[in-house]
Tab-separated table of N, CA and C in Angstrom:
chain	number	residue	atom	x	y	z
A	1	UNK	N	10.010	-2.515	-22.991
A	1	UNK	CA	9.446	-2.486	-21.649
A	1	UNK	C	10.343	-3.268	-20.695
A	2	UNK	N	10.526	-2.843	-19.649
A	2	UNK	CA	11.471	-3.649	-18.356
A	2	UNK	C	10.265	-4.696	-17.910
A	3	UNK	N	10.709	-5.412	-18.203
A	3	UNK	CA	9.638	-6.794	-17.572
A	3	UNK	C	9.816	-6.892	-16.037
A	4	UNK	N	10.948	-6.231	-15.501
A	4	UNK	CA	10.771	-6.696	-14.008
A	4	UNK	C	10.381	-5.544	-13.350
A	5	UNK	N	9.739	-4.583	-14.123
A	5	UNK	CA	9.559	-2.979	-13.341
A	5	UNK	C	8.056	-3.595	-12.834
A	6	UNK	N	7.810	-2.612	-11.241
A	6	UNK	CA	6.277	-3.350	-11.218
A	6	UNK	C	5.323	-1.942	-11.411
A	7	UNK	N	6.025	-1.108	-11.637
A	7	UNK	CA	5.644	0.353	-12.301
A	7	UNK	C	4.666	-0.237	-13.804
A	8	UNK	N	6.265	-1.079	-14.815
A	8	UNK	CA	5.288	-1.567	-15.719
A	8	UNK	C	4.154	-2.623	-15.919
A	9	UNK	N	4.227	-3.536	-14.885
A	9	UNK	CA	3.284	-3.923	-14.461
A	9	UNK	C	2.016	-3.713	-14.526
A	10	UNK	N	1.731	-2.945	-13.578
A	10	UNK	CA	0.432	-1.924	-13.165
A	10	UNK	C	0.370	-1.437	-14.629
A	11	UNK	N	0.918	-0.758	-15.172
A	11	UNK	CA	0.246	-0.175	-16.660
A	11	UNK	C	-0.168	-1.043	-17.501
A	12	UNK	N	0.284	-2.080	-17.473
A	12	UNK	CA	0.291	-3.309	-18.482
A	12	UNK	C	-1.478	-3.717	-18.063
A	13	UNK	N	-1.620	-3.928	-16.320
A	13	UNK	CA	-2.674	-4.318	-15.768
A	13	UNK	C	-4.037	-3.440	-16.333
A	14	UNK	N	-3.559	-2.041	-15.974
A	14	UNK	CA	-4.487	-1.439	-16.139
A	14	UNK	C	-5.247	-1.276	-17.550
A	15	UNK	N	-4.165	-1.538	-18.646
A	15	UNK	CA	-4.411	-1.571	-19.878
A	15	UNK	C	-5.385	-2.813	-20.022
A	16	UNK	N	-4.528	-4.646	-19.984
A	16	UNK	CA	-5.225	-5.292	-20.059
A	16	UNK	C	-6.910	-5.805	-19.542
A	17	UNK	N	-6.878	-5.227	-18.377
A	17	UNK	CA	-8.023	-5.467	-17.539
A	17	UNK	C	-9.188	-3.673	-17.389
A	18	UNK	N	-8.720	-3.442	-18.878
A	18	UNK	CA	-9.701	-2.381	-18.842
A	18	UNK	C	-9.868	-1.322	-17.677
A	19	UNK	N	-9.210	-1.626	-16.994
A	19	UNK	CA	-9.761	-0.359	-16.147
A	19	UNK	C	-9.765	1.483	-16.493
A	20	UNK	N	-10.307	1.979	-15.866
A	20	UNK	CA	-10.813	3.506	-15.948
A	20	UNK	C	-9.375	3.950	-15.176
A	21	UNK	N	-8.814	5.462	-15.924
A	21	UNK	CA	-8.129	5.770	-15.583
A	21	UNK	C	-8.099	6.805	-14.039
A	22	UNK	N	-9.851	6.548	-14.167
A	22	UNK	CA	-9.682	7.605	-13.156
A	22	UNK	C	-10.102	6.679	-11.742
A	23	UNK	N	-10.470	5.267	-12.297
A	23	UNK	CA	-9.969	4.345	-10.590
A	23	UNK	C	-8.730	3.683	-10.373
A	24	UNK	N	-7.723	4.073	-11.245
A	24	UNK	CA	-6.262	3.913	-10.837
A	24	UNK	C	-5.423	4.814	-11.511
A	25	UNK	N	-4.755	6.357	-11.296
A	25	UNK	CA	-3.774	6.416	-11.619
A	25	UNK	C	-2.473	6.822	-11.162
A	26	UNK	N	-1.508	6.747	-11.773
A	26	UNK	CA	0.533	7.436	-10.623
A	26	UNK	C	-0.108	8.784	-10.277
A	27	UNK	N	0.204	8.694	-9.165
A	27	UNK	CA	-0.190	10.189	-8.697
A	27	UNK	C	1.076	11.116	-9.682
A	28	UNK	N	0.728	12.718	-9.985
A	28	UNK	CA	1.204	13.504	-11.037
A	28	UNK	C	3.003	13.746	-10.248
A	29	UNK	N	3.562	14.206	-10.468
A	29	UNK	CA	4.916	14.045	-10.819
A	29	UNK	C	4.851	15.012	-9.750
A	30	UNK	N	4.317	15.948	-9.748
A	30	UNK	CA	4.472	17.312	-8.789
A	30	UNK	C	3.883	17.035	-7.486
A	31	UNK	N	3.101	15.969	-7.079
A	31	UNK	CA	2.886	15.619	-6.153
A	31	UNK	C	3.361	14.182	-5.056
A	32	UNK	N	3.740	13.397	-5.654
A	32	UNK	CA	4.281	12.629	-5.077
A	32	UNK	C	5.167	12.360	-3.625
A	33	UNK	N	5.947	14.160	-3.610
A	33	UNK	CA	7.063	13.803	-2.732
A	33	UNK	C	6.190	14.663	-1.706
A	34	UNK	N	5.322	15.592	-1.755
A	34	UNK	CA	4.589	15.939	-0.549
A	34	UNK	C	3.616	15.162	-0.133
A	35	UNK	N	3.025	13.825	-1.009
A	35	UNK	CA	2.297	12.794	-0.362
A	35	UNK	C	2.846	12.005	0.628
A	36	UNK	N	3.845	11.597	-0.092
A	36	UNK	CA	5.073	10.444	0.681
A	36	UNK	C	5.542	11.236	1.776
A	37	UNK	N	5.621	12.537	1.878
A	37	UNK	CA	6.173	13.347	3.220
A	37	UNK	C	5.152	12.917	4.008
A	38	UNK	N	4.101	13.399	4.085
A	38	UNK	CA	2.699	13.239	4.981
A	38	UNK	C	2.695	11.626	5.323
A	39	UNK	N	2.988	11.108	4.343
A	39	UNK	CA	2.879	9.558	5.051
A	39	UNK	C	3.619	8.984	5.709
A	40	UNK	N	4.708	9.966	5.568
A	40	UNK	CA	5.765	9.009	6.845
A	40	UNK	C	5.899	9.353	7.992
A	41	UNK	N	5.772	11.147	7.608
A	41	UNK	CA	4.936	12.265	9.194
A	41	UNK	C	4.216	11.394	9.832
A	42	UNK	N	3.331	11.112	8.828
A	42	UNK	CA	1.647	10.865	10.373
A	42	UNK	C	2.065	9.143	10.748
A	43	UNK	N	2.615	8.183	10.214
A	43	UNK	CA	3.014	6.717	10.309
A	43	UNK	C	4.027	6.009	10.823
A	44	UNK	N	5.794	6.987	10.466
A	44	UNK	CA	6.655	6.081	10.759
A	44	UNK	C	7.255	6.862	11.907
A	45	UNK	N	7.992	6.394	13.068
A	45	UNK	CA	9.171	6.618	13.650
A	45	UNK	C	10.184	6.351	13.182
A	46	UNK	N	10.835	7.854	12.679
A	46	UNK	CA	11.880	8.139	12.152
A	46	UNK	C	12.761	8.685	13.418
A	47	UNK	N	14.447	8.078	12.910
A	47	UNK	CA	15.136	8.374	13.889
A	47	UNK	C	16.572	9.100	13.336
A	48	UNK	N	16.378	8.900	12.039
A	48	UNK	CA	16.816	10.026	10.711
A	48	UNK	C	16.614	10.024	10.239
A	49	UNK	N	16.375	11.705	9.245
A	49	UNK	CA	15.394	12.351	8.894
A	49	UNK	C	15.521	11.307	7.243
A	50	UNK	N	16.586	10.395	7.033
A	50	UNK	CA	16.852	9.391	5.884
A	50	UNK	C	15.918	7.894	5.391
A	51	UNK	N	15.268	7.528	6.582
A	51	UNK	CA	14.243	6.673	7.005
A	51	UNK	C	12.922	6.926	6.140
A	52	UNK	N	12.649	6.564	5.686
A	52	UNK	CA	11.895	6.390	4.380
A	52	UNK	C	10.723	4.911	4.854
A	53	UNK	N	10.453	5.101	3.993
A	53	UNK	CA	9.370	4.260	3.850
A	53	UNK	C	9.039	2.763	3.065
A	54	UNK	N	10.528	2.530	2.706
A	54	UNK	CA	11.214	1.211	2.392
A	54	UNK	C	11.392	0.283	4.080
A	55	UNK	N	10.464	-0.622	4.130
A	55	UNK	CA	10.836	-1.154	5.237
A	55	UNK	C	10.196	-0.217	6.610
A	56	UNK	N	9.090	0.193	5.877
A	56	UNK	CA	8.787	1.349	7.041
A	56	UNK	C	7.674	0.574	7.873
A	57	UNK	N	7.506	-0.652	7.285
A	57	UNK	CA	6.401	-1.286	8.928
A	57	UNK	C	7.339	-1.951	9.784
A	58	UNK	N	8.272	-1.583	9.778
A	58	UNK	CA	9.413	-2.067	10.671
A	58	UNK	C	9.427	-0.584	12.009
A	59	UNK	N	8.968	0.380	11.585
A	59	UNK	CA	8.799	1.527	12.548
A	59	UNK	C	7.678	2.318	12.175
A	60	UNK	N	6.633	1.920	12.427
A	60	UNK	CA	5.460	2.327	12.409
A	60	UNK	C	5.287	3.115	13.843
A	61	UNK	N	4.215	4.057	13.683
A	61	UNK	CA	4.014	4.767	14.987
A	61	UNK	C	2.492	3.892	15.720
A	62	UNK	N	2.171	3.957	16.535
A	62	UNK	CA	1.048	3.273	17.561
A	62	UNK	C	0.109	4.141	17.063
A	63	UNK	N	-1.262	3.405	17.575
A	63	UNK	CA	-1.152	1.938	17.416
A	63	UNK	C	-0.757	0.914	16.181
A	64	UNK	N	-0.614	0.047	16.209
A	64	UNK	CA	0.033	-0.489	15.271
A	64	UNK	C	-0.958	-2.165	15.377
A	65	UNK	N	-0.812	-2.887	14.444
A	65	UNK	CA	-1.000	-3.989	14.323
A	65	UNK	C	-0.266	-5.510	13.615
A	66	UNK	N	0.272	-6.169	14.003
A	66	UNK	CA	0.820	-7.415	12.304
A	66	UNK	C	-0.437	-8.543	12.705
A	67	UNK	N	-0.282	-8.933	11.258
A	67	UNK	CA	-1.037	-10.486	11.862
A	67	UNK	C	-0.317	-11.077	10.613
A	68	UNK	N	-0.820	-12.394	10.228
A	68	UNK	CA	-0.244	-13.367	9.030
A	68	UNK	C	-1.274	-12.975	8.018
A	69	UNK	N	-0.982	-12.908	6.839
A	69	UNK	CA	-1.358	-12.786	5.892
A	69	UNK	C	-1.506	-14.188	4.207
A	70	UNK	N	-0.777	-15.401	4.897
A	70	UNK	CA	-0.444	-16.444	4.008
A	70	UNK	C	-1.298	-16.677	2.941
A	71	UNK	N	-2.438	-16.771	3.554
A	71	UNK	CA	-3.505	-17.258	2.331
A	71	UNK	C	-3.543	-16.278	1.752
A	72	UNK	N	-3.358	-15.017	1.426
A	72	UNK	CA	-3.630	-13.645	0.474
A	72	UNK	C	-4.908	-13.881	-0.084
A	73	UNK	N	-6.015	-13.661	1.005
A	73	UNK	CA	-7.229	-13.348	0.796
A	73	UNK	C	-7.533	-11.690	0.842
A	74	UNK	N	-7.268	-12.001	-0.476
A	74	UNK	CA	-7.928	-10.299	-0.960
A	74	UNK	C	-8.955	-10.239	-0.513
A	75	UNK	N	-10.227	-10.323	-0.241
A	75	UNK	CA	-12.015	-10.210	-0.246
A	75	UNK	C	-11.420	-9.934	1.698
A	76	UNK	N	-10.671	-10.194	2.362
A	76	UNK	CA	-9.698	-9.863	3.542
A	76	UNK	C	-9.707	-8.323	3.572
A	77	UNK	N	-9.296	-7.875	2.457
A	77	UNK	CA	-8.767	-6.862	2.684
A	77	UNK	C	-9.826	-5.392	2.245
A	78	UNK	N	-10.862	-6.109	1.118
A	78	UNK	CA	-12.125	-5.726	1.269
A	78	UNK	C	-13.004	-4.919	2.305
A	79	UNK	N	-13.175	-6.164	3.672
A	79	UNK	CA	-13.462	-5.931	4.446
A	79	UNK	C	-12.788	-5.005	5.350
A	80	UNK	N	-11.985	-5.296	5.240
A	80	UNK	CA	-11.153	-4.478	6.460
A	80	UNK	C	-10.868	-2.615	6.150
A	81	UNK	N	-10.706	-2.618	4.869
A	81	UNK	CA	-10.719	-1.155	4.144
A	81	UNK	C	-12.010	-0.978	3.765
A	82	UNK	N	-12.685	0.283	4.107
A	82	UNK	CA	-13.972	1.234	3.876
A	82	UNK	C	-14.179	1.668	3.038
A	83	UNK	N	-12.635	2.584	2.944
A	83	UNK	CA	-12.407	4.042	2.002
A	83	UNK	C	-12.743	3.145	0.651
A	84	UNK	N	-13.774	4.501	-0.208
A	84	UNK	CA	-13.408	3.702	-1.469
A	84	UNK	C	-12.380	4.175	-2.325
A	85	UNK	N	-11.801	5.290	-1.885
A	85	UNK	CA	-10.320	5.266	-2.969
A	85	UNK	C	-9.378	5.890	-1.483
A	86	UNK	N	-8.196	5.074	-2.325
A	86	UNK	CA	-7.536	5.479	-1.187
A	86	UNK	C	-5.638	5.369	-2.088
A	87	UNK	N	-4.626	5.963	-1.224
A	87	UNK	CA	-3.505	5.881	-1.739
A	87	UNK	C	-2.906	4.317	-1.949
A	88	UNK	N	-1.950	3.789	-2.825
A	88	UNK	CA	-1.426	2.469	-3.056
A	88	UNK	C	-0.288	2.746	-3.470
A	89	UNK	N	0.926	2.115	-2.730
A	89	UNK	CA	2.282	2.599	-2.599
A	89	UNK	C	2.791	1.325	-3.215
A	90	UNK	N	3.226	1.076	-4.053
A	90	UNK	CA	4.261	-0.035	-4.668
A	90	UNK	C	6.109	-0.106	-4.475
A	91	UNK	N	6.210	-0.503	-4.235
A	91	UNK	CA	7.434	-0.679	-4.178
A	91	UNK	C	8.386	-1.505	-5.239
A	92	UNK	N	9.555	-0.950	-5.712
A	92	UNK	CA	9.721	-1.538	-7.372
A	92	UNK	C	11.494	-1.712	-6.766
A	93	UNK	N	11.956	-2.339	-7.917
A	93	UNK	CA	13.615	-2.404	-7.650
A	93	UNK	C	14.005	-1.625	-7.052
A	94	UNK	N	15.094	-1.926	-6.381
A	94	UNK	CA	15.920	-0.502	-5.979
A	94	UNK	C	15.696	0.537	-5.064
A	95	UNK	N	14.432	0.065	-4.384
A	95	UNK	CA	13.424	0.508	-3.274
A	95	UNK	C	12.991	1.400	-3.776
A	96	UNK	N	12.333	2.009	-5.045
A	96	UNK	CA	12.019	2.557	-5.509
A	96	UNK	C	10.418	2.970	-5.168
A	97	UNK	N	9.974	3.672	-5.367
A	97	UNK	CA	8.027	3.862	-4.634
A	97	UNK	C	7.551	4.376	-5.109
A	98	UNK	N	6.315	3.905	-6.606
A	98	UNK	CA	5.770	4.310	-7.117
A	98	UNK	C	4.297	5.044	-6.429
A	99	UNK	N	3.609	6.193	-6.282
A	99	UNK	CA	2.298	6.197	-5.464
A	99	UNK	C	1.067	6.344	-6.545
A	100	UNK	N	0.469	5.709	-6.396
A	100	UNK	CA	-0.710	5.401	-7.473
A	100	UNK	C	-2.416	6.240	-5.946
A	101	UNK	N	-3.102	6.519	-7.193
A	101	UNK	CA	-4.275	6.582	-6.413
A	101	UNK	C	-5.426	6.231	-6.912
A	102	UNK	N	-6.556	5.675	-6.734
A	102	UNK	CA	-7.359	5.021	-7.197
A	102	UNK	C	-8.617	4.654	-6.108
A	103	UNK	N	-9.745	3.811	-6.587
A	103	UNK	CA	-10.746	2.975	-6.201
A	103	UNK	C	-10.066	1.698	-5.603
A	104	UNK	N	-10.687	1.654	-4.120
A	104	UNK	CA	-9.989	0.713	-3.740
A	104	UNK	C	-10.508	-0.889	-3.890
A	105	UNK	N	-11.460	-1.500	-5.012
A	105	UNK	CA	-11.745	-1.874	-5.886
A	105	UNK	C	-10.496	-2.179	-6.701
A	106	UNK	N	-10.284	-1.439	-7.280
A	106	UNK	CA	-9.384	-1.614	-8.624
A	106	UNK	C	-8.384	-1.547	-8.208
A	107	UNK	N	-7.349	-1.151	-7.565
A	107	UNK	CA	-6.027	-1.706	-6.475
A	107	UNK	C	-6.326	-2.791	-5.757
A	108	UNK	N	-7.607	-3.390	-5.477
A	108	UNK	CA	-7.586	-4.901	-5.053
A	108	UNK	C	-7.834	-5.675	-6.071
A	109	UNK	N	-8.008	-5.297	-7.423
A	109	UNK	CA	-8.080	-5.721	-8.597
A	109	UNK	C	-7.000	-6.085	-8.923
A	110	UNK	N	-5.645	-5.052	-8.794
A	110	UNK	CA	-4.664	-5.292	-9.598
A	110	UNK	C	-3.427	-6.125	-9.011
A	111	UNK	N	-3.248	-5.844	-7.541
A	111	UNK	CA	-2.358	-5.925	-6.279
A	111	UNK	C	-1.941	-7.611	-6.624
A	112	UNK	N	-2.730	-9.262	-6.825
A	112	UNK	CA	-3.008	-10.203	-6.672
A	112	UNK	C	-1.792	-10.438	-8.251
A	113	UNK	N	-2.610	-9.545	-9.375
A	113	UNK	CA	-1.666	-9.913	-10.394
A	113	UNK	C	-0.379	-9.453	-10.618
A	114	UNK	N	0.131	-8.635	-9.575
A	114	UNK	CA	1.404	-8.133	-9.616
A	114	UNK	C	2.534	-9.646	-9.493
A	115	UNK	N	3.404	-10.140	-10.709
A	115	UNK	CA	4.397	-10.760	-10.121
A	115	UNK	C	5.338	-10.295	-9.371
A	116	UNK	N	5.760	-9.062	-9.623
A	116	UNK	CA	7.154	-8.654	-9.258
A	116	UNK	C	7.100	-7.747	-7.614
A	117	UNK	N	5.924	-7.816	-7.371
A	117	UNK	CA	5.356	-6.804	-5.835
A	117	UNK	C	5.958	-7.363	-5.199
A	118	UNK	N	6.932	-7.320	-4.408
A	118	UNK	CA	7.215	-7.519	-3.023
A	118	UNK	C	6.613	-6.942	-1.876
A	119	UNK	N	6.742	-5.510	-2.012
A	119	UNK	CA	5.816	-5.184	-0.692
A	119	UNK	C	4.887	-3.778	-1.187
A	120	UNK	N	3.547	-3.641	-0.370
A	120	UNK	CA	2.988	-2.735	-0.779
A	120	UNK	C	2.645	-1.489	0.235
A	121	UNK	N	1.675	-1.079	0.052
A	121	UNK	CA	1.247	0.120	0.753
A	121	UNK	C	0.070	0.527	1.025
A	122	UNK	N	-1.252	0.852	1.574
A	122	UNK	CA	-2.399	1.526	0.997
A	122	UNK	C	-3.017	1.908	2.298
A	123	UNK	N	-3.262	3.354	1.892
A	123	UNK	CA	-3.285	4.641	2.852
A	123	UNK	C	-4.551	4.712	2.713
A	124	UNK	N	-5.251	5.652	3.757
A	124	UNK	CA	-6.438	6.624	3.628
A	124	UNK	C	-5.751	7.491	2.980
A	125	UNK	N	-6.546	8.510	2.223
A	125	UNK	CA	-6.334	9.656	1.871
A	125	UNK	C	-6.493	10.829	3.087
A	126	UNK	N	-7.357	10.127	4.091
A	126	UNK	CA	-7.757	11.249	5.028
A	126	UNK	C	-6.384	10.742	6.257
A	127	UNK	N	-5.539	9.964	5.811
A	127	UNK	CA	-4.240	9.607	6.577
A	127	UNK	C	-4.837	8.807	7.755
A	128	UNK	N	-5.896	8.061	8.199
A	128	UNK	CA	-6.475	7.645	9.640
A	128	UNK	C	-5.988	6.451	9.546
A	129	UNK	N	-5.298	5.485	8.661
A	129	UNK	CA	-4.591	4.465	8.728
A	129	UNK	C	-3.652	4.425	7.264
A	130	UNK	N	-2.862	3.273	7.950
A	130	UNK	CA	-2.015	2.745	6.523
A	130	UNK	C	-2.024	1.306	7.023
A	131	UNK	N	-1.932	0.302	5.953
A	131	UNK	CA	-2.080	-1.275	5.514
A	131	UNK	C	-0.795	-1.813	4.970
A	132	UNK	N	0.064	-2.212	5.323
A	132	UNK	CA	0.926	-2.871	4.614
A	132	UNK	C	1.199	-4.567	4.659
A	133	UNK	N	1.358	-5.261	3.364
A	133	UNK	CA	1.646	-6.537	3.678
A	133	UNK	C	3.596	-6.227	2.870
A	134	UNK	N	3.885	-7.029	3.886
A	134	UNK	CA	5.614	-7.062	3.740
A	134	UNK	C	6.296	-8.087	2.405
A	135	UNK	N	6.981	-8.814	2.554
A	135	UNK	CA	7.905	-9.436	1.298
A	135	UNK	C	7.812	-10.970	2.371
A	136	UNK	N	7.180	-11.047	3.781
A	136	UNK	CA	6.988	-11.842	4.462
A	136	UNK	C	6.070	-12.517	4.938
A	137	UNK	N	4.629	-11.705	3.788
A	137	UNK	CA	3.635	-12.038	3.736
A	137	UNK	C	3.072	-11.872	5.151
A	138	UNK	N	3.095	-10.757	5.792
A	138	UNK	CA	2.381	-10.259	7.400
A	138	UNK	C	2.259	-8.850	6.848
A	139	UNK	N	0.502	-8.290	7.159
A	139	UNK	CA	-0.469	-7.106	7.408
A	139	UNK	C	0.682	-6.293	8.128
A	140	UNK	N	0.699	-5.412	8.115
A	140	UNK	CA	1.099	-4.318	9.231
A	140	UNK	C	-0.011	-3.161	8.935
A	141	UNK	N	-0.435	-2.668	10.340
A	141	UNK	CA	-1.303	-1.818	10.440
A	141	UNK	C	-1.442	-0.816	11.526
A	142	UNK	N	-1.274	0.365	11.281
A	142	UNK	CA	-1.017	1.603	11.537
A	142	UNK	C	-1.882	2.383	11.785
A	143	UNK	N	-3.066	2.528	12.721
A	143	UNK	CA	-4.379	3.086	12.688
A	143	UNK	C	-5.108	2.830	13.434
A	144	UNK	N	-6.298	2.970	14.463
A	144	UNK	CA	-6.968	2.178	15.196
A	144	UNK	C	-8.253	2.214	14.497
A	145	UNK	N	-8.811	2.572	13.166
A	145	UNK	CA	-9.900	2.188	12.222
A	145	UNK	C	-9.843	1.210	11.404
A	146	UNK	N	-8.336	1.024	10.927
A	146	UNK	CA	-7.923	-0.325	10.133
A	146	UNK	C	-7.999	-1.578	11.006
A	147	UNK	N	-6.903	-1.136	12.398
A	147	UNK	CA	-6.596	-2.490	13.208
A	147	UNK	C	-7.813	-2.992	13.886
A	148	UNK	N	-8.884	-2.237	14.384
A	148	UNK	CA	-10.518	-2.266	14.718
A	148	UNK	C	-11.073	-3.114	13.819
A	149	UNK	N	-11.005	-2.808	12.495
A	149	UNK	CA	-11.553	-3.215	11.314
A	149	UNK	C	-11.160	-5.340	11.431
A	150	UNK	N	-9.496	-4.979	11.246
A	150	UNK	CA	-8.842	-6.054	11.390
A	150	UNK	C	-9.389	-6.948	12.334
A	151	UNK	N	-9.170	-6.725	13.121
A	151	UNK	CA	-9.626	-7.831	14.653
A	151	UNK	C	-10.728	-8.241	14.557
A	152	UNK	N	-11.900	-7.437	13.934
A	152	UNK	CA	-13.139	-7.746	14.290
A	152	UNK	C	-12.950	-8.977	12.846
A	153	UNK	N	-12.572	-8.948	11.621
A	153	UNK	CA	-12.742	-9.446	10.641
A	153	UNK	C	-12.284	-10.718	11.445
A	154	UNK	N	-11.030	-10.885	11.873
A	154	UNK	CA	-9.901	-12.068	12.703
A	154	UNK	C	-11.303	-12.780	13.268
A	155	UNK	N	-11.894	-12.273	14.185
A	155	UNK	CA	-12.707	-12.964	15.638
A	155	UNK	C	-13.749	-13.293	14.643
A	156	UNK	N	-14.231	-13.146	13.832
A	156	UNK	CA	-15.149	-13.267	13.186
A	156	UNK	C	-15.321	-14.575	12.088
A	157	UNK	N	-14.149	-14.864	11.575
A	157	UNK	CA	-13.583	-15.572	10.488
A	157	UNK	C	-12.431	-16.207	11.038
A	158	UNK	N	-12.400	-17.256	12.375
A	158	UNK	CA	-11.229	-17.764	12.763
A	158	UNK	C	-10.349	-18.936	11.838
């Protein structure tokens, strides 16, 4: 096993911590690259067509949101996400992007024990937002149901 893959990670997680395969798994092989199309369609400003989704809350489309994220209060992110399953984009060596789909439960289950995560991802399925925390530990948010969500949690919990 590559100990620094966070691909193996997540399997390792999902194994140890019991979870159900059907509230987390890699999305199938044949689908992946028309998910990741749609997500960078409806999310990023691309300015060639090469712009990917490595570093993609750096060009997010409006509305948009950052805030700080330091304390990594998951039960945070709880609140702020509805959907109960939704897409979870990992990011592994080499900018590599694993897309997992699952209960969004059990991706806030697993996300905390990742060592090797640098930065993540997690979509609606119905595409009405995307969530990212960076390698800089700051939310980026892409949506006006997430960033709504966000603010009110912020004013609420100063």
């Amino acid at each position: 096993m590559d100990s620094l893959s966070v691909r193996a990670e997540i399997e390792e997680l999902i194994k140890s911590l019991k979870l159900d395969r059907s509230g987390l798994h890699e999305v199938r092989k044949d689908q992946w690259r028309h998910i990741l199309s749609e997500i960078e369609e409806r999310f990023l400003v691309k300015t060639h067509h090469t712009q990917g989704l490595h570093w993609g809350w750096n060009r997010l489309q409006e509305p948009q949101y950052s805030a700080s994220f330091v304390d990594k209060d998951y039960a945070k992110l709880r609140d702020i996400i509805q959907d109960e399953s939704i897409w979870f984009i990992a990011e592994d060596r080499y900018d590599k992007l694993w897309i997992y789909e699952g209960k969004t439960v059990a991706i806030l289950q697993v996300i905390p024990e990742l060592c090797h995560l640098n930065e993540y991802y997690l979509i609606s399925k119905k595409l009405q937002w995307l969530l990212c925390e960076d390698h800089h530990d700051m939310l980026h948010l892409s949506g006006q149901p997430v960033i709504d969500r966000c603010m009110r949690y912020e004013s609420s919990n100063p």
